[in-house]
Short mmCIF file of C-alpha atoms and ligand atoms in Angstrom, two decimals:
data_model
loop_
_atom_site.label_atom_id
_atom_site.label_comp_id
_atom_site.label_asym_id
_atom_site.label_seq_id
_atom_site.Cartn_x
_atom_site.Cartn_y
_atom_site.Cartn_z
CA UNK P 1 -27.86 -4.55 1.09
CA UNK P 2 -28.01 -2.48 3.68
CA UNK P 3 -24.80 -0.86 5.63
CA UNK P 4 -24.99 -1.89 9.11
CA UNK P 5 -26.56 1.78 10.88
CA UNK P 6 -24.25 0.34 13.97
CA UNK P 7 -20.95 0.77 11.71
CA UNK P 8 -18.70 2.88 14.59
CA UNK P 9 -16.38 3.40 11.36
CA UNK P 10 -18.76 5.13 9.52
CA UNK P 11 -19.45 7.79 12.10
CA UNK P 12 -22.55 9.34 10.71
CA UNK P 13 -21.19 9.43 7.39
CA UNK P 14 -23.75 8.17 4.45
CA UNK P 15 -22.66 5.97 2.23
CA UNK P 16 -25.85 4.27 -0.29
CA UNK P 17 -25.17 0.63 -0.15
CA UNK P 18 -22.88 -1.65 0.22
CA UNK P 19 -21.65 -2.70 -3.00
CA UNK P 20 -19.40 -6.07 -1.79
CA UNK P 21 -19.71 -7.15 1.44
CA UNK P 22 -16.67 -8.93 3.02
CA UNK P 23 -17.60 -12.10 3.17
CA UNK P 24 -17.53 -11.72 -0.72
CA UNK P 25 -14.50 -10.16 -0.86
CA UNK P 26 -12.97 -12.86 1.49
CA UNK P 27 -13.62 -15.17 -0.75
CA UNK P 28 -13.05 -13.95 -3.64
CA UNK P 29 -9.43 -13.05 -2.44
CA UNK P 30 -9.26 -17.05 -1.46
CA UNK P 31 -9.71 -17.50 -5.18
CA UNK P 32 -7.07 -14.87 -6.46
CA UNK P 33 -4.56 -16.46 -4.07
CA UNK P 34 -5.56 -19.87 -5.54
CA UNK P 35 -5.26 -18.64 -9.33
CA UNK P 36 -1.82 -17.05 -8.53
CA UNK P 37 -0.43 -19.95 -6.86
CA UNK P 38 -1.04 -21.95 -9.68
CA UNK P 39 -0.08 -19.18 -12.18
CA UNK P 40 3.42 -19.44 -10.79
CA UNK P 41 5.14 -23.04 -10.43
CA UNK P 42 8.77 -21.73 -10.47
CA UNK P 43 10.55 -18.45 -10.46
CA UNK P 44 10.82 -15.76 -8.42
CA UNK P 45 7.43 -13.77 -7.38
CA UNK P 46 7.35 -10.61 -6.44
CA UNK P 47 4.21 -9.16 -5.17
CA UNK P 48 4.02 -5.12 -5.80
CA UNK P 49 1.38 -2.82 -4.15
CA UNK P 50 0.65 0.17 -5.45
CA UNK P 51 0.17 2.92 -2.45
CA UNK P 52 -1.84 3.87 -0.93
CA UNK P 53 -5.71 2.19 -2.36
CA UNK P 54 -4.01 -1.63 -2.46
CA UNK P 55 -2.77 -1.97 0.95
CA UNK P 56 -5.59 -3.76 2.55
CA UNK P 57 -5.90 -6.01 -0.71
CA UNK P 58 -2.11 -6.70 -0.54
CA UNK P 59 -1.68 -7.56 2.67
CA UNK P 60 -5.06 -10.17 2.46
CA UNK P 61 -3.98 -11.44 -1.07
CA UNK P 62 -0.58 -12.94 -0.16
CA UNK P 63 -1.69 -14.62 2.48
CA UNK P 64 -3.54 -16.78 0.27
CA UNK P 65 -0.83 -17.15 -2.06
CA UNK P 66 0.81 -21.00 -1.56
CA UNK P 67 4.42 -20.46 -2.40
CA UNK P 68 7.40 -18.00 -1.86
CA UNK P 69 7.42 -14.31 -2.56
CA UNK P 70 8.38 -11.20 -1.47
CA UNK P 71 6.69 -8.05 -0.98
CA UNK P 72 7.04 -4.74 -1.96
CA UNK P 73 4.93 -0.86 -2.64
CA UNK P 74 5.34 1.90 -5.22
CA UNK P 75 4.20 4.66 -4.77
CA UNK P 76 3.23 6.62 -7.74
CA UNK P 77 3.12 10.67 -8.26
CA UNK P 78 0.27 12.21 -10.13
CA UNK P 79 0.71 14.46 -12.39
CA UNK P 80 -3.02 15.07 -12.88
CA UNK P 81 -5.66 13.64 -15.50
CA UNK P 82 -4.31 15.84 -18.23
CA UNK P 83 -1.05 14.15 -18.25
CA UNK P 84 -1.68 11.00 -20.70
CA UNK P 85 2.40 10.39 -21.43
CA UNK P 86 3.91 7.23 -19.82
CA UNK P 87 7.01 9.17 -19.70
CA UNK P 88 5.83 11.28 -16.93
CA UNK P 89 5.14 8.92 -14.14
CA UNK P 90 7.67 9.22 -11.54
CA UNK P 91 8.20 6.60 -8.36
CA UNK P 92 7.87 8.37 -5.62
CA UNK P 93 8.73 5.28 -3.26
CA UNK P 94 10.63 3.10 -5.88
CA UNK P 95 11.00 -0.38 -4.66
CA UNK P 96 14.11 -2.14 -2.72
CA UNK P 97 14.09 -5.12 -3.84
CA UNK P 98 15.53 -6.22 -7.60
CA UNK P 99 13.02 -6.88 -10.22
CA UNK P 100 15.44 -8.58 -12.73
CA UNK P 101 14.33 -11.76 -14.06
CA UNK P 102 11.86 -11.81 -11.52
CA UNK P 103 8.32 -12.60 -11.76
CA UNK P 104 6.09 -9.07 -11.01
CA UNK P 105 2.83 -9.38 -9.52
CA UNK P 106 1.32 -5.55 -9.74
CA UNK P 107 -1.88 -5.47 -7.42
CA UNK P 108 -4.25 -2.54 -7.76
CA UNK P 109 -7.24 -1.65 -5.75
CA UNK P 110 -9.46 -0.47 -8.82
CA UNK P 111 -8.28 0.00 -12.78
CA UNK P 112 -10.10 3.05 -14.03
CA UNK P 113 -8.91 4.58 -16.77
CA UNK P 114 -6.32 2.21 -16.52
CA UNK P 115 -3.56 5.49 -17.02
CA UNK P 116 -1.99 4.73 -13.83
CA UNK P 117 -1.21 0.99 -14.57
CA UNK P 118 0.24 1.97 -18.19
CA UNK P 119 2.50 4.01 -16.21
CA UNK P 120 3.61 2.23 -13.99
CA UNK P 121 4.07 -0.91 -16.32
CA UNK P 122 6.29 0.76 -18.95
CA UNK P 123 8.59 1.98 -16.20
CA UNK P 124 8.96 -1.68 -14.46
CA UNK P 125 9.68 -3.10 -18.01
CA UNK P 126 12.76 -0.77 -17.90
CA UNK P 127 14.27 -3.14 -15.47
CA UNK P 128 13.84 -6.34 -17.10
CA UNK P 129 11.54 -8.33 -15.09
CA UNK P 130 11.03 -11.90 -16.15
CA UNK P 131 7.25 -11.10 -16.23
CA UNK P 132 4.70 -8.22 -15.24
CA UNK P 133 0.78 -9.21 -14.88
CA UNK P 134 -1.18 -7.34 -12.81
CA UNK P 135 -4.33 -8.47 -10.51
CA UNK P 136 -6.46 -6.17 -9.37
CA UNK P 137 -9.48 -5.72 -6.62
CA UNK P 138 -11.93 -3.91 -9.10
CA UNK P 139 -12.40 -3.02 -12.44
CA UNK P 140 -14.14 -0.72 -14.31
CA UNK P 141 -14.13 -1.84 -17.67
CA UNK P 142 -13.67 2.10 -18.50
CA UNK P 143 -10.44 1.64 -20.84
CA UNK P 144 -11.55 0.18 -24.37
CA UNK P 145 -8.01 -0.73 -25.23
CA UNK P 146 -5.39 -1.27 -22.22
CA UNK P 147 -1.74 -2.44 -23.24
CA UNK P 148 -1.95 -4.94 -20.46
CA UNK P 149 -5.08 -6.13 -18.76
CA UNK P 150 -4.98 -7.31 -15.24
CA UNK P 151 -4.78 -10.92 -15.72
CA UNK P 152 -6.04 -11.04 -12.41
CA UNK P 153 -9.71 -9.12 -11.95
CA UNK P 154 -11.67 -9.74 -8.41
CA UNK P 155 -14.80 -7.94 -9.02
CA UNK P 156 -16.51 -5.84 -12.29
CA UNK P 157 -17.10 -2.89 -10.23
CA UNK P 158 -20.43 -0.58 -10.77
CA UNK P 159 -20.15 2.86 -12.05
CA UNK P 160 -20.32 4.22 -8.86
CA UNK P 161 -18.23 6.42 -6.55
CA UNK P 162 -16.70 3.30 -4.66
CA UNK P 163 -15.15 3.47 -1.15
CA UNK P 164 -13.45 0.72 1.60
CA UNK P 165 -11.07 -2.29 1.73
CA UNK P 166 -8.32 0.59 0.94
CA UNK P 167 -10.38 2.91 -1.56
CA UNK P 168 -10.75 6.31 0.00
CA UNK P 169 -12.77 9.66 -0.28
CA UNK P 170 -10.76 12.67 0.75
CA UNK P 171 -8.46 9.66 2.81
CA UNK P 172 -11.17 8.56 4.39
CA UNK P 173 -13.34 5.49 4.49
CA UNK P 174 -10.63 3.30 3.60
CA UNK P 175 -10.53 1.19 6.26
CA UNK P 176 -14.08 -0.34 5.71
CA UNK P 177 -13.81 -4.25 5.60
CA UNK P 178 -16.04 -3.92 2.48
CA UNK P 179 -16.70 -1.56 -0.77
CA UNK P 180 -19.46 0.52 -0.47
CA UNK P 181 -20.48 3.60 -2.86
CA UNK P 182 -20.88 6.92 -1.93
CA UNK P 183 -24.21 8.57 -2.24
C1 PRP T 1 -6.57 5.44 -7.67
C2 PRP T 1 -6.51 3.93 -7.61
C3 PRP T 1 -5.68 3.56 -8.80
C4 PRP T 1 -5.98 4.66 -9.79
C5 PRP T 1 -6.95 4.14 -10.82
O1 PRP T 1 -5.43 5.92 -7.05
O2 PRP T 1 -5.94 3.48 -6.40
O3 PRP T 1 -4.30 3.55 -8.49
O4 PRP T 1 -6.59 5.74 -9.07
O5 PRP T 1 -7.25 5.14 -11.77
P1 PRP T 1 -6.82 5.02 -13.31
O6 PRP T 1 -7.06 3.61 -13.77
O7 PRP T 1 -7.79 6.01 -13.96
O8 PRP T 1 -5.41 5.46 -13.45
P2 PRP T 1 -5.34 7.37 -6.39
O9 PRP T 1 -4.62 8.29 -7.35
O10 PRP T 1 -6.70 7.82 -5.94
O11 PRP T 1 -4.38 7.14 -5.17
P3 PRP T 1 -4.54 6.19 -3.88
O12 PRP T 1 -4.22 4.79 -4.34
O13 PRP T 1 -3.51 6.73 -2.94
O14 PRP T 1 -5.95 6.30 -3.35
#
């Protein structure tokens, strides 16, 4: 598929194709809300971006979700790709709201290596959720073994330098309404 050459956002900036258009995502997001809904017939929810790739994906995904939540971000500081220990991840924005006996939702734009999520998991287990699943935009399928897979997956993404719908290059391009790659 071709991008759209009109694309203001794009601003003379090449990207090769686009890999899911938004109609797809749109739908596919309609689906995730459905599977959550029905994933969760009591309990708390509590629906927890991780900043910054997962806030378009956030904000579309609980509106599609059919029964109360609440919402809230981490944000998570890297420590760079040599650091592998799940001690190390600190919250640089740690979340308001209790996650006690609560059901967590962790929403991702794209699982990679799937090191950030393993992070991130074993430091929300720390304060005894009643459950932690994960859904996420995109994944790789890099990770032969993850401790916990999304439960949730929208889209096997391509090997490809991905961009849009909150994935960025350099911060930019994230605003695109769909994923496109990079040349
Ligand atoms: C990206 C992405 C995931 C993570 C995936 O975040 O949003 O959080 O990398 O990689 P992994 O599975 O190999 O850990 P990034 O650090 O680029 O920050 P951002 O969300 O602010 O773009």
């Amino acid at each position: 598929m071709n991008v759209p050459l009109a694309d203001p956002r794009l601003l003379g900036r090449q990207v090769k194709r686009i890999a899911i258009s938004e109609e797809e995502i749109q739908e596919r997001v309609r689906e995730l809300g459905q599977a959550i809904t029905d994933s969760y017939p009591d309990g708390e929810l509590l629906v927890l971006g991780l900043l910054k790739g997962s806030f378009i994906f956030v904000s579309d995904l609980v509106r599609s979700v059919m029964r109360p939540l609440q919402v809230d971000f981490l944000v998570v500081s890297s420590y760079g790709s040599d650091v592998v220990s799940s001690g190390l991840v600190r919250l640089v924005y740690d979340p308001e709201t209790t996650l006690e006996g609560k059901h967590i939702l962790l929403v991702e734009d794209i699982v990679d290596s799937g090191r950030t999520l393993s992070r991130v998991i074993d430091v929300l287990q720390e304060r005894q959720p009643k459950s932690i699943e994960v859904c996420a935009l995109l994944d790789k399928h890099v990770s032969t073994f993850l401790p916990h897979p999304p439960k949730f997956v929208g889209f096997n993404a391509p090997n490809e330098f991905l961009v849009g719908y909150g994935l960025d290059h350099a911060e930019n391009f994230r605003h695109l309404p769909y994923v496109a790659s990079l040349q």
